[in-house]
C-alpha atoms as a PDB file:
ATOM      1  CA  MET A   1     -67.360   7.776  29.344  1.00  0.00           C
ATOM      2  CA  ASN A   2     -68.335   4.164  28.724  1.00  0.00           C
ATOM      3  CA  ILE A   3     -66.333   1.580  30.730  1.00  0.00           C
ATOM      4  CA  GLN A   4     -67.098  -2.101  30.230  1.00  0.00           C
ATOM      5  CA  ARG A   5     -65.424  -5.464  30.660  1.00  0.00           C
ATOM      6  CA  SER A   6     -64.265  -7.460  27.655  1.00  0.00           C
ATOM      7  CA  ASN A   7     -61.520 -10.020  27.147  1.00  0.00           C
ATOM      8  CA  PRO A   8     -59.565 -10.236  23.873  1.00  0.00           C
ATOM      9  CA  ILE A   9     -60.643 -12.825  21.338  1.00  0.00           C
ATOM     10  CA  TYR A  10     -58.105 -14.234  18.891  1.00  0.00           C
ATOM     11  CA  ILE A  11     -59.115 -13.888  15.241  1.00  0.00           C
ATOM     12  CA  SER A  12     -56.167 -14.407  12.904  1.00  0.00           C
ATOM     13  CA  ARG A  13     -52.532 -13.603  12.371  1.00  0.00           C
ATOM     14  CA  TYR A  14     -51.491 -11.361   9.574  1.00  0.00           C
ATOM     15  CA  GLY A  15     -48.733  -9.214   8.180  1.00  0.00           C
ATOM     16  CA  ARG A  16     -45.993  -7.309   9.910  1.00  0.00           C
ATOM     17  CA  SER A  17     -46.515  -4.725  12.579  1.00  0.00           C
ATOM     18  CA  ARG A  18     -46.027  -1.101  11.632  1.00  0.00           C
ATOM     19  CA  HIS A  19     -44.130   0.931  14.175  1.00  0.00           C
ATOM     20  CA  LYS A  20     -44.244   4.697  14.269  1.00  0.00           C
ATOM     21  CA  THR A  21     -40.936   6.392  13.528  1.00  0.00           C
ATOM     22  CA  HIS A  22     -39.238   7.568  16.696  1.00  0.00           C
ATOM     23  CA  ASP A  23     -40.319  11.122  17.491  1.00  0.00           C
ATOM     24  CA  HIS A  24     -37.111  13.133  17.334  1.00  0.00           C
ATOM     25  CA  GLU A  25     -38.871  16.051  18.998  1.00  0.00           C
ATOM     26  CA  GLU A  26     -39.143  14.185  22.303  1.00  0.00           C
ATOM     27  CA  LEU A  27     -36.806  15.083  25.118  1.00  0.00           C
ATOM     28  CA  THR A  28     -37.982  12.350  27.453  1.00  0.00           C
ATOM     29  CA  PHE A  29     -40.547   9.620  26.978  1.00  0.00           C
ATOM     30  CA  LEU A  30     -42.945   9.899  29.883  1.00  0.00           C
ATOM     31  CA  ARG A  31     -45.548   7.223  29.374  1.00  0.00           C
ATOM     32  CA  THR A  32     -45.340   4.366  31.797  1.00  0.00           C
ATOM     33  CA  VAL A  33     -45.857   1.054  30.060  1.00  0.00           C
ATOM     34  CA  GLU A  34     -45.245  -2.535  30.953  1.00  0.00           C
ATOM     35  CA  PRO A  35     -42.133  -4.314  29.626  1.00  0.00           C
ATOM     36  CA  THR A  36     -42.747  -5.984  26.306  1.00  0.00           C
ATOM     37  CA  GLN A  37     -42.587  -9.469  27.805  1.00  0.00           C
ATOM     38  CA  SER A  38     -45.752  -8.727  29.815  1.00  0.00           C
ATOM     39  CA  PHE A  39     -47.687  -7.494  26.765  1.00  0.00           C
ATOM     40  CA  SER A  40     -47.273  -9.915  23.913  1.00  0.00           C
ATOM     41  CA  PRO A  41     -47.765  -8.597  20.361  1.00  0.00           C
ATOM     42  CA  ASN A  42     -50.229 -11.477  19.982  1.00  0.00           C
ATOM     43  CA  LEU A  43     -53.112  -9.707  21.694  1.00  0.00           C
ATOM     44  CA  GLY A  44     -55.570 -12.221  20.345  1.00  0.00           C
ATOM     45  CA  SER A  45     -54.866 -14.860  22.952  1.00  0.00           C
ATOM     46  CA  PRO A  46     -55.194 -14.276  26.709  1.00  0.00           C
ATOM     47  CA  SER A  47     -52.257 -16.703  27.120  1.00  0.00           C
ATOM     48  CA  PRO A  48     -50.274 -16.281  23.899  1.00  0.00           C
ATOM     49  CA  PRO A  49     -47.363 -18.516  23.015  1.00  0.00           C
ATOM     50  CA  GLU A  50     -43.979 -17.214  24.113  1.00  0.00           C
ATOM     51  CA  ALA A  51     -42.552 -17.409  20.588  1.00  0.00           C
ATOM     52  CA  THR A  52     -44.210 -16.882  17.234  1.00  0.00           C
ATOM     53  CA  ASN A  53     -43.165 -16.198  13.657  1.00  0.00           C
ATOM     54  CA  PHE A  54     -45.909 -13.588  13.352  1.00  0.00           C
ATOM     55  CA  PRO A  55     -45.284 -10.252  15.042  1.00  0.00           C
ATOM     56  CA  HIS A  56     -48.938  -9.290  15.229  1.00  0.00           C
ATOM     57  CA  SER A  57     -52.451 -10.687  15.062  1.00  0.00           C
ATOM     58  CA  ILE A  58     -55.862  -9.140  14.602  1.00  0.00           C
ATOM     59  CA  SER A  59     -57.856  -9.339  17.807  1.00  0.00           C
ATOM     60  CA  ARG A  60     -61.436  -8.607  18.697  1.00  0.00           C
ATOM     61  CA  ILE A  61     -61.989  -6.546  21.835  1.00  0.00           C
ATOM     62  CA  GLY A  62     -65.716  -6.224  22.439  1.00  0.00           C
ATOM     63  CA  LYS A  63     -67.167  -4.530  19.371  1.00  0.00           C
ATOM     64  CA  TYR A  64     -63.741  -3.445  18.055  1.00  0.00           C
ATOM     65  CA  LEU A  65     -60.955  -4.975  16.009  1.00  0.00           C
ATOM     66  CA  LEU A  66     -57.351  -4.263  16.950  1.00  0.00           C
ATOM     67  CA  LEU A  67     -55.296  -4.026  13.775  1.00  0.00           C
ATOM     68  CA  GLU A  68     -51.613  -3.129  13.395  1.00  0.00           C
ATOM     69  CA  LEU A  69     -49.365  -1.363  15.862  1.00  0.00           C
ATOM     70  CA  ILE A  70     -48.828   2.323  15.144  1.00  0.00           C
ATOM     71  CA  GLU A  71     -46.686   3.344  18.124  1.00  0.00           C
ATOM     72  CA  GLY A  72     -44.443   1.370  20.439  1.00  0.00           C
ATOM     73  CA  ASP A  73     -46.011  -1.831  21.682  1.00  0.00           C
ATOM     74  CA  HIS A  74     -49.231  -0.431  23.138  1.00  0.00           C
ATOM     75  CA  VAL A  75     -50.922   1.827  20.539  1.00  0.00           C
ATOM     76  CA  PHE A  76     -52.975   0.166  17.818  1.00  0.00           C
ATOM     77  CA  ARG A  77     -55.070   1.168  14.877  1.00  0.00           C
ATOM     78  CA  ALA A  78     -58.559  -0.107  15.599  1.00  0.00           C
ATOM     79  CA  ALA A  79     -61.882  -0.369  13.802  1.00  0.00           C
ATOM     80  CA  HIS A  80     -65.485  -0.693  14.918  1.00  0.00           C
ATOM     81  CA  LEU A  81     -66.607  -4.194  14.071  1.00  0.00           C
ATOM     82  CA  HIS A  82     -69.924  -3.140  12.540  1.00  0.00           C
ATOM     83  CA  SER A  83     -69.569   0.431  11.279  1.00  0.00           C
ATOM     84  CA  GLY A  84     -65.931   0.163  10.181  1.00  0.00           C
ATOM     85  CA  GLU A  85     -65.127   3.483  11.885  1.00  0.00           C
ATOM     86  CA  GLU A  86     -61.399   3.799  12.536  1.00  0.00           C
ATOM     87  CA  LEU A  87     -60.122   4.588  16.010  1.00  0.00           C
ATOM     88  CA  VAL A  88     -56.925   4.404  18.029  1.00  0.00           C
ATOM     89  CA  CYS A  89     -56.599   1.946  20.901  1.00  0.00           C
ATOM     90  CA  LYS A  90     -54.070   2.396  23.698  1.00  0.00           C
ATOM     91  CA  VAL A  91     -53.455  -0.622  25.887  1.00  0.00           C
ATOM     92  CA  PHE A  92     -52.510  -0.172  29.560  1.00  0.00           C
ATOM     93  CA  ASP A  93     -51.880  -2.516  32.444  1.00  0.00           C
ATOM     94  CA  ILE A  94     -55.200  -2.719  34.247  1.00  0.00           C
ATOM     95  CA  THR A  95     -53.626  -1.880  37.603  1.00  0.00           C
ATOM     96  CA  ARG A  96     -52.252   1.405  36.261  1.00  0.00           C
ATOM     97  CA  TYR A  97     -54.648   2.672  33.607  1.00  0.00           C
ATOM     98  CA  GLN A  98     -56.499   4.979  36.006  1.00  0.00           C
ATOM     99  CA  GLU A  99     -53.235   6.669  36.959  1.00  0.00           C
ATOM    100  CA  SER A 100     -52.235   7.025  33.300  1.00  0.00           C
ATOM    101  CA  LEU A 101     -55.614   8.511  32.375  1.00  0.00           C
ATOM    102  CA  ALA A 102     -56.146  10.633  35.500  1.00  0.00           C
ATOM    103  CA  ALA A 103     -56.145  13.872  33.487  1.00  0.00           C
ATOM    104  CA  TYR A 104     -59.031  12.655  31.312  1.00  0.00           C
ATOM    105  CA  PHE A 105     -61.136  11.706  34.317  1.00  0.00           C
ATOM    106  CA  CYS A 106     -60.978  15.186  35.854  1.00  0.00           C
ATOM    107  CA  LEU A 107     -61.519  17.139  32.638  1.00  0.00           C
ATOM    108  CA  SER A 108     -64.835  17.909  31.007  1.00  0.00           C
ATOM    109  CA  ALA A 109     -65.255  17.394  27.271  1.00  0.00           C
ATOM    110  CA  HIS A 110     -63.790  20.002  24.922  1.00  0.00           C
ATOM    111  CA  GLU A 111     -63.962  20.090  21.131  1.00  0.00           C
ATOM    112  CA  ASN A 112     -60.228  20.686  20.827  1.00  0.00           C
ATOM    113  CA  ILE A 113     -59.107  17.827  23.083  1.00  0.00           C
ATOM    114  CA  ASN A 114     -59.163  14.235  21.876  1.00  0.00           C
ATOM    115  CA  GLN A 115     -61.739  12.334  23.904  1.00  0.00           C
ATOM    116  CA  ILE A 116     -61.887   8.805  25.201  1.00  0.00           C
ATOM    117  CA  VAL A 117     -64.593   6.990  23.256  1.00  0.00           C
ATOM    118  CA  GLU A 118     -64.744   3.870  25.385  1.00  0.00           C
ATOM    119  CA  ILE A 119     -62.731   1.815  27.872  1.00  0.00           C
ATOM    120  CA  LEU A 120     -62.879  -1.973  27.858  1.00  0.00           C
ATOM    121  CA  LEU A 121     -61.385  -3.828  30.816  1.00  0.00           C
ATOM    122  CA  GLY A 122     -59.920  -7.291  30.436  1.00  0.00           C
ATOM    123  CA  ASP A 123     -58.375  -9.452  33.143  1.00  0.00           C
ATOM    124  CA  THR A 124     -54.930  -7.851  32.898  1.00  0.00           C
ATOM    125  CA  LYS A 125     -55.236  -5.042  30.341  1.00  0.00           C
ATOM    126  CA  ALA A 126     -57.342  -1.921  29.836  1.00  0.00           C
ATOM    127  CA  TYR A 127     -58.201  -1.095  26.206  1.00  0.00           C
ATOM    128  CA  VAL A 128     -58.791   2.634  25.789  1.00  0.00           C
ATOM    129  CA  PHE A 129     -60.311   3.795  22.491  1.00  0.00           C
ATOM    130  CA  PHE A 130     -59.811   7.326  21.152  1.00  0.00           C
ATOM    131  CA  GLU A 131     -60.917   9.155  18.033  1.00  0.00           C
ATOM    132  CA  ARG A 132     -58.477   8.814  15.143  1.00  0.00           C
ATOM    133  CA  SER A 133     -56.724  11.864  13.736  1.00  0.00           C
ATOM    134  CA  HIS A 134     -55.745  13.083  10.269  1.00  0.00           C
ATOM    135  CA  GLY A 135     -52.172  14.286  10.594  1.00  0.00           C
ATOM    136  CA  ASP A 136     -50.378  16.518  13.088  1.00  0.00           C
ATOM    137  CA  MET A 137     -49.564  20.214  13.124  1.00  0.00           C
ATOM    138  CA  HIS A 138     -45.796  19.726  12.974  1.00  0.00           C
ATOM    139  CA  SER A 139     -46.028  17.831   9.694  1.00  0.00           C
ATOM    140  CA  PHE A 140     -48.566  20.310   8.342  1.00  0.00           C
ATOM    141  CA  VAL A 141     -46.436  23.369   9.109  1.00  0.00           C
ATOM    142  CA  ARG A 142     -43.385  21.687   7.631  1.00  0.00           C
ATOM    143  CA  SER A 143     -45.240  20.832   4.426  1.00  0.00           C
ATOM    144  CA  CYS A 144     -46.532  24.414   4.109  1.00  0.00           C
ATOM    145  CA  LYS A 145     -43.226  26.062   5.113  1.00  0.00           C
ATOM    146  CA  LYS A 146     -45.316  28.545   7.108  1.00  0.00           C
ATOM    147  CA  LEU A 147     -48.975  29.511   7.433  1.00  0.00           C
ATOM    148  CA  ARG A 148     -50.839  32.598   6.381  1.00  0.00           C
ATOM    149  CA  GLU A 149     -51.918  34.718   9.321  1.00  0.00           C
ATOM    150  CA  ASP A 150     -55.632  34.051   8.935  1.00  0.00           C
ATOM    151  CA  GLU A 151     -55.142  30.300   8.891  1.00  0.00           C
ATOM    152  CA  ALA A 152     -52.588  30.397  11.706  1.00  0.00           C
ATOM    153  CA  ALA A 153     -54.978  32.471  13.836  1.00  0.00           C
ATOM    154  CA  ARG A 154     -57.858  30.065  13.233  1.00  0.00           C
ATOM    155  CA  LEU A 155     -55.803  27.018  14.224  1.00  0.00           C
ATOM    156  CA  PHE A 156     -53.839  28.648  17.020  1.00  0.00           C
ATOM    157  CA  TYR A 157     -57.039  29.872  18.690  1.00  0.00           C
ATOM    158  CA  GLN A 158     -58.226  26.273  18.922  1.00  0.00           C
ATOM    159  CA  MET A 159     -54.867  25.130  20.316  1.00  0.00           C
ATOM    160  CA  ALA A 160     -54.809  27.892  22.920  1.00  0.00           C
ATOM    161  CA  SER A 161     -58.429  27.073  23.810  1.00  0.00           C
ATOM    162  CA  ALA A 162     -57.454  23.487  24.573  1.00  0.00           C
ATOM    163  CA  VAL A 163     -54.572  24.615  26.787  1.00  0.00           C
ATOM    164  CA  ALA A 164     -56.756  27.199  28.563  1.00  0.00           C
ATOM    165  CA  HIS A 165     -59.401  24.547  29.252  1.00  0.00           C
ATOM    166  CA  CYS A 166     -56.740  22.340  30.839  1.00  0.00           C
ATOM    167  CA  HIS A 167     -55.340  25.208  32.912  1.00  0.00           C
ATOM    168  CA  ASP A 168     -58.808  26.211  34.097  1.00  0.00           C
ATOM    169  CA  ASN A 169     -59.393  22.671  35.313  1.00  0.00           C
ATOM    170  CA  GLY A 170     -56.138  22.178  37.203  1.00  0.00           C
ATOM    171  CA  LEU A 171     -54.001  20.510  34.549  1.00  0.00           C
ATOM    172  CA  VAL A 172     -50.491  21.478  33.469  1.00  0.00           C
ATOM    173  CA  LEU A 173     -49.566  19.825  30.166  1.00  0.00           C
ATOM    174  CA  ARG A 174     -45.745  20.045  30.571  1.00  0.00           C
ATOM    175  CA  ASP A 175     -45.010  18.979  26.984  1.00  0.00           C
ATOM    176  CA  VAL A 176     -46.800  21.399  24.656  1.00  0.00           C
ATOM    177  CA  LYS A 177     -45.595  21.235  21.052  1.00  0.00           C
ATOM    178  CA  LEU A 178     -46.893  21.184  17.488  1.00  0.00           C
ATOM    179  CA  ARG A 179     -46.714  17.420  17.172  1.00  0.00           C
ATOM    180  CA  LYS A 180     -49.134  16.999  20.098  1.00  0.00           C
ATOM    181  CA  PHE A 181     -51.893  18.767  18.145  1.00  0.00           C
ATOM    182  CA  VAL A 182     -53.656  16.794  15.430  1.00  0.00           C
ATOM    183  CA  PHE A 183     -56.456  17.361  12.947  1.00  0.00           C
ATOM    184  CA  LYS A 184     -59.845  15.937  13.793  1.00  0.00           C
ATOM    185  CA  TYR A 185     -61.110  15.921  10.201  1.00  0.00           C
ATOM    186  CA  GLU A 186     -59.492  15.530   6.814  1.00  0.00           C
ATOM    187  CA  ASP A 187     -60.366  19.113   5.846  1.00  0.00           C
ATOM    188  CA  ARG A 188     -58.160  20.372   8.716  1.00  0.00           C
ATOM    189  CA  SER A 189     -60.945  22.580  10.025  1.00  0.00           C
ATOM    190  CA  VAL A 190     -60.601  21.425  13.634  1.00  0.00           C
ATOM    191  CA  VAL A 191     -57.384  20.813  15.553  1.00  0.00           C
ATOM    192  CA  MET A 192     -57.276  18.964  18.873  1.00  0.00           C
ATOM    193  CA  LEU A 193     -54.790  18.132  21.612  1.00  0.00           C
ATOM    194  CA  ASP A 194     -54.020  14.484  20.999  1.00  0.00           C
ATOM    195  CA  SER A 195     -52.956  13.249  24.432  1.00  0.00           C
ATOM    196  CA  LEU A 196     -53.167  14.168  28.107  1.00  0.00           C
ATOM    197  CA  GLU A 197     -51.068  11.314  29.387  1.00  0.00           C
ATOM    198  CA  GLU A 198     -48.116  13.582  30.237  1.00  0.00           C
ATOM    199  CA  ALA A 199     -50.296  16.163  31.993  1.00  0.00           C
ATOM    200  CA  CYS A 200     -49.880  16.867  35.700  1.00  0.00           C
ATOM    201  CA  VAL A 201     -53.041  17.022  37.802  1.00  0.00           C
ATOM    202  CA  LEU A 202     -52.611  19.846  40.299  1.00  0.00           C
ATOM    203  CA  CYS A 203     -53.679  19.771  43.920  1.00  0.00           C
ATOM    204  CA  GLY A 204     -55.276  23.147  44.422  1.00  0.00           C
ATOM    205  CA  ALA A 205     -54.289  26.410  42.772  1.00  0.00           C
ATOM    206  CA  ASP A 206     -50.520  26.009  43.191  1.00  0.00           C
ATOM    207  CA  ASP A 207     -48.927  24.972  39.891  1.00  0.00           C
ATOM    208  CA  SER A 208     -45.332  24.772  41.135  1.00  0.00           C
ATOM    209  CA  LEU A 209     -43.500  21.857  39.551  1.00  0.00           C
ATOM    210  CA  SER A 210     -40.034  20.433  40.095  1.00  0.00           C
ATOM    211  CA  SER A 211     -39.756  17.808  37.352  1.00  0.00           C
ATOM    212  CA  LYS A 212     -38.019  19.240  34.298  1.00  0.00           C
ATOM    213  CA  HIS A 213     -38.716  17.602  30.981  1.00  0.00           C
ATOM    214  CA  GLY A 214     -40.138  18.442  27.597  1.00  0.00           C
ATOM    215  CA  CYS A 215     -39.044  19.071  24.045  1.00  0.00           C
ATOM    216  CA  PRO A 216     -35.817  21.105  23.770  1.00  0.00           C
ATOM    217  CA  ALA A 217     -37.107  23.596  21.184  1.00  0.00           C
ATOM    218  CA  TYR A 218     -40.191  24.407  23.280  1.00  0.00           C
ATOM    219  CA  VAL A 219     -38.822  24.494  26.831  1.00  0.00           C
ATOM    220  CA  SER A 220     -39.087  27.785  28.750  1.00  0.00           C
ATOM    221  CA  PRO A 221     -36.171  29.701  30.333  1.00  0.00           C
ATOM    222  CA  GLU A 222     -37.299  29.080  33.916  1.00  0.00           C
ATOM    223  CA  VAL A 223     -37.369  25.329  33.360  1.00  0.00           C
ATOM    224  CA  LEU A 224     -33.689  25.565  32.407  1.00  0.00           C
ATOM    225  CA  SER A 225     -32.765  27.625  35.456  1.00  0.00           C
ATOM    226  CA  GLY A 226     -30.905  26.172  38.384  1.00  0.00           C
ATOM    227  CA  GLY A 227     -33.826  26.769  40.732  1.00  0.00           C
ATOM    228  CA  GLY A 228     -35.741  23.973  42.355  1.00  0.00           C
ATOM    229  CA  SER A 229     -39.204  24.662  40.949  1.00  0.00           C
ATOM    230  CA  TYR A 230     -41.085  26.611  38.295  1.00  0.00           C
ATOM    231  CA  LEU A 231     -44.711  27.465  37.525  1.00  0.00           C
ATOM    232  CA  GLY A 232     -46.345  25.018  35.158  1.00  0.00           C
ATOM    233  CA  ARG A 233     -48.967  27.175  33.477  1.00  0.00           C
ATOM    234  CA  PRO A 234     -46.558  29.932  32.319  1.00  0.00           C
ATOM    235  CA  ALA A 235     -44.195  27.234  31.041  1.00  0.00           C
ATOM    236  CA  ASP A 236     -47.043  25.814  28.931  1.00  0.00           C
ATOM    237  CA  VAL A 237     -47.779  29.325  27.641  1.00  0.00           C
ATOM    238  CA  TRP A 238     -44.146  29.798  26.562  1.00  0.00           C
ATOM    239  CA  SER A 239     -44.474  26.606  24.515  1.00  0.00           C
ATOM    240  CA  LEU A 240     -47.610  28.032  22.907  1.00  0.00           C
ATOM    241  CA  GLY A 241     -45.540  31.055  21.895  1.00  0.00           C
ATOM    242  CA  VAL A 242     -42.916  28.825  20.296  1.00  0.00           C
ATOM    243  CA  MET A 243     -45.695  27.076  18.366  1.00  0.00           C
ATOM    244  CA  LEU A 244     -47.207  30.332  17.147  1.00  0.00           C
ATOM    245  CA  TYR A 245     -43.810  31.677  16.048  1.00  0.00           C
ATOM    246  CA  THR A 246     -43.092  28.457  14.175  1.00  0.00           C
ATOM    247  CA  MET A 247     -46.471  28.463  12.452  1.00  0.00           C
ATOM    248  CA  LEU A 248     -46.032  32.045  11.228  1.00  0.00           C
ATOM    249  CA  VAL A 249     -42.290  32.137  10.498  1.00  0.00           C
ATOM    250  CA  GLY A 250     -41.602  28.551   9.467  1.00  0.00           C
ATOM    251  CA  ARG A 251     -38.738  27.954  11.897  1.00  0.00           C
ATOM    252  CA  TYR A 252     -38.244  27.724  15.639  1.00  0.00           C
ATOM    253  CA  PRO A 253     -37.454  30.992  17.455  1.00  0.00           C
ATOM    254  CA  PHE A 254     -34.536  29.255  19.203  1.00  0.00           C
ATOM    255  CA  HIS A 255     -32.542  26.589  17.423  1.00  0.00           C
ATOM    256  CA  ASP A 256     -29.163  24.915  17.666  1.00  0.00           C
ATOM    257  CA  LEU A 257     -28.045  21.347  17.102  1.00  0.00           C
ATOM    258  CA  GLU A 258     -25.927  21.534  20.256  1.00  0.00           C
ATOM    259  CA  PRO A 259     -28.155  21.313  23.383  1.00  0.00           C
ATOM    260  CA  GLY A 260     -25.967  23.617  25.461  1.00  0.00           C
ATOM    261  CA  SER A 261     -26.048  26.346  22.821  1.00  0.00           C
ATOM    262  CA  LEU A 262     -29.789  25.902  22.333  1.00  0.00           C
ATOM    263  CA  PHE A 263     -30.477  26.265  26.049  1.00  0.00           C
ATOM    264  CA  SER A 264     -28.243  29.364  26.227  1.00  0.00           C
ATOM    265  CA  LYS A 265     -30.305  30.995  23.467  1.00  0.00           C
ATOM    266  CA  ILE A 266     -33.537  30.150  25.277  1.00  0.00           C
ATOM    267  CA  ARG A 267     -32.233  31.533  28.584  1.00  0.00           C
ATOM    268  CA  ARG A 268     -31.317  34.821  26.857  1.00  0.00           C
ATOM    269  CA  GLY A 269     -34.738  34.917  25.212  1.00  0.00           C
ATOM    270  CA  HIS A 270     -33.575  36.874  22.163  1.00  0.00           C
ATOM    271  CA  PHE A 271     -35.374  36.176  18.888  1.00  0.00           C
ATOM    272  CA  SER A 272     -36.109  38.054  15.678  1.00  0.00           C
ATOM    273  CA  LEU A 273     -39.466  38.672  14.036  1.00  0.00           C
ATOM    274  CA  PRO A 274     -39.894  39.222  10.277  1.00  0.00           C
ATOM    275  CA  GLU A 275     -41.266  42.602   9.270  1.00  0.00           C
ATOM    276  CA  SER A 276     -43.720  40.760   7.036  1.00  0.00           C
ATOM    277  CA  LEU A 277     -45.763  39.810  10.103  1.00  0.00           C
ATOM    278  CA  SER A 278     -48.578  42.133  11.095  1.00  0.00           C
ATOM    279  CA  PRO A 279     -48.044  44.383  14.154  1.00  0.00           C
ATOM    280  CA  LYS A 280     -50.722  42.478  16.090  1.00  0.00           C
ATOM    281  CA  ALA A 281     -49.090  39.114  15.383  1.00  0.00           C
ATOM    282  CA  ARG A 282     -45.696  40.436  16.491  1.00  0.00           C
ATOM    283  CA  CYS A 283     -47.314  41.901  19.596  1.00  0.00           C
ATOM    284  CA  LEU A 284     -48.871  38.565  20.568  1.00  0.00           C
ATOM    285  CA  ILE A 285     -45.636  36.625  20.081  1.00  0.00           C
ATOM    286  CA  ARG A 286     -43.658  39.154  22.145  1.00  0.00           C
ATOM    287  CA  SER A 287     -46.332  39.076  24.852  1.00  0.00           C
ATOM    288  CA  ILE A 288     -45.972  35.313  25.170  1.00  0.00           C
ATOM    289  CA  LEU A 289     -42.233  34.780  24.718  1.00  0.00           C
ATOM    290  CA  ARG A 290     -41.223  36.879  27.725  1.00  0.00           C
ATOM    291  CA  ARG A 291     -38.359  35.587  29.859  1.00  0.00           C
ATOM    292  CA  ASP A 292     -40.137  36.557  33.065  1.00  0.00           C
ATOM    293  CA  PRO A 293     -43.071  34.120  33.486  1.00  0.00           C
ATOM    294  CA  ALA A 294     -44.948  36.691  35.571  1.00  0.00           C
ATOM    295  CA  GLN A 295     -45.063  39.029  32.558  1.00  0.00           C
ATOM    296  CA  ARG A 296     -46.418  36.497  30.084  1.00  0.00           C
ATOM    297  CA  LEU A 297     -50.013  36.412  29.024  1.00  0.00           C
ATOM    298  CA  THR A 298     -52.061  33.607  30.512  1.00  0.00           C
ATOM    299  CA  SER A 299     -53.693  31.070  28.225  1.00  0.00           C
ATOM    300  CA  ARG A 300     -57.011  32.889  28.750  1.00  0.00           C
ATOM    301  CA  ASP A 301     -55.415  36.264  27.998  1.00  0.00           C
ATOM    302  CA  ILE A 302     -54.160  34.883  24.682  1.00  0.00           C
ATOM    303  CA  LEU A 303     -57.717  34.160  23.556  1.00  0.00           C
ATOM    304  CA  ASP A 304     -58.653  37.822  24.125  1.00  0.00           C
ATOM    305  CA  HIS A 305     -55.708  39.272  22.184  1.00  0.00           C
ATOM    306  CA  PRO A 306     -56.663  41.616  19.290  1.00  0.00           C
ATOM    307  CA  TRP A 307     -54.822  39.424  16.760  1.00  0.00           C
ATOM    308  CA  LEU A 308     -57.359  36.677  17.395  1.00  0.00           C
ATOM    309  CA  THR A 309     -60.245  38.747  16.064  1.00  0.00           C
ATOM    310  CA  ALA A 310     -63.326  37.548  14.229  1.00  0.00           C
ATOM    311  CA  GLU A 311     -61.725  38.690  10.969  1.00  0.00           C
ATOM    312  CA  ASN A 312     -58.546  36.691  11.536  1.00  0.00           C
ATOM    313  CA  LEU A 313     -60.454  33.673  12.816  1.00  0.00           C
ATOM    314  CA  ALA A 314     -62.502  33.404   9.624  1.00  0.00           C
ATOM    315  CA  THR A 315     -61.758  30.147   7.844  1.00  0.00           C
ATOM    316  CA  GLY A 316     -58.641  30.588   5.743  1.00  0.00           C
ATOM    317  CA  SER A 317     -57.371  28.419   2.948  1.00  0.00           C
ATOM    318  CA  GLY A 318     -53.876  29.836   2.458  1.00  0.00           C
ATOM    319  CA  HIS A 319     -50.973  27.546   3.268  1.00  0.00           C
ATOM    320  CA  GLY A 320     -48.281  30.183   3.519  1.00  0.00           C
ATOM    321  CA  ALA A 321     -45.427  31.130   1.274  1.00  0.00           C
ATOM    322  CA  GLU A 322     -44.149  28.727  -1.305  1.00  0.00           C
ATOM    323  CA  GLY A 323     -40.496  29.542  -0.804  1.00  0.00           C
ATOM    324  CA  LYS A 324     -38.436  28.399   2.177  1.00  0.00           C
ATOM    325  CA  ASP A 325     -37.103  31.053   4.530  1.00  0.00           C
ATOM    326  CA  ALA A 326     -33.347  30.875   4.097  1.00  0.00           C
ATOM    327  CA  SER A 327     -32.483  32.244   7.530  1.00  0.00           C
ATOM    328  CA  ASP A 328     -31.999  29.878  10.454  1.00  0.00           C
ATOM    329  CA  GLN A 329     -33.466  26.385  10.602  1.00  0.00           C
ATOM    330  CA  THR A 330     -36.836  25.506   9.122  1.00  0.00           C
ATOM    331  CA  VAL A 331     -39.129  23.172  11.021  1.00  0.00           C
ATOM    332  CA  PRO A 332     -37.225  19.875  11.081  1.00  0.00           C
ATOM    333  CA  ASP A 333     -38.611  16.609   9.896  1.00  0.00           C
ATOM    334  CA  VAL A 334     -38.125  13.469  11.978  1.00  0.00           C
ATOM    335  CA  SER A 335     -35.554  12.341   9.419  1.00  0.00           C
ATOM    336  CA  THR A 336     -33.170  15.268   9.942  1.00  0.00           C
ATOM    337  CA  GLY A 337     -31.042  13.277  12.328  1.00  0.00           C
ATOM    338  CA  GLU A 338     -31.702  15.487  15.347  1.00  0.00           C
ATOM    339  CA  GLU A 339     -31.755  13.290  18.423  1.00  0.00           C
ATOM    340  CA  PRO A 340     -33.750  14.104  21.568  1.00  0.00           C
ATOM    341  CA  HIS A 341     -31.620  15.466  24.378  1.00  0.00           C
ATOM    342  CA  ALA A 342     -32.565  14.589  27.939  1.00  0.00           C
ATOM    343  CA  PHE A 343     -31.888  17.148  30.622  1.00  0.00           C
ATOM    344  CA  SER A 344     -32.458  17.291  34.345  1.00  0.00           C
ATOM    345  CA  ARG A 345     -31.547  19.907  36.862  1.00  0.00           C
END
């Protein structure tokens, strides 16, 4: 991991910033960022004017150009100054970037986890460059309605591999969902976990957690219980099961627009599986979505399940059925009007 010092250099003002649509899947927003007044949109000047008619400017940071905003006020589209390669730059307060990126520093490289390309340190900000992606799994599944089993197996194996690698190295992700997995290439052959900033770095083998947050559709029954703590790894595995179900069926296994009703369904753990799914696929889903966390497969066990065979993992090109499943709710788009619901126990 290359870490160097470089201060921003003002180049020119242009255009309007482009903000990412609010992610309606989120239950709570966990990233810790500085208030907007401490991070001016005019990154190009170390001491920018307090008021400007231009909401953004192109800036040079070392050998990179920071272009428009793509999320909040700290995530930018970036480009290599010489090669033109596109990247993503996340900007952190320099006093807190190591805390925000702690999970990356204790994790070895993995093909299915987005890697830090380079870190440039200025006087007050840390500029962290990541590989760019080519769409996320949530949008892909929604556009396809549902995936064919061979394609779902190929992609899900990579997603489970990323989670298993984190678990093996003492990380609990806490917010596993389709939108967190993105495509590395345009041909959608490789999927990768996009961010580790919400991950919890464990101290030792104990993965007991007390903080309760995540995306409502993916949260596990034990997280919703009235108890004081839960095990982080099994909770991540439950979320993997929700993802697999959604990829194969085209809707969430538990859904309700009312948070209380949704959480009641999750606590009961009752869901239906279409007969069109193969016996091995149904077996894997049932082995993951078990109410008792002690009875769930581990992330490593998932990778050894018979459904994830060499035959199923062969590259598939099918994008699922053309028609929409009429029962229950299909995978929602961010424009459906569903708001995130915070919960704490």
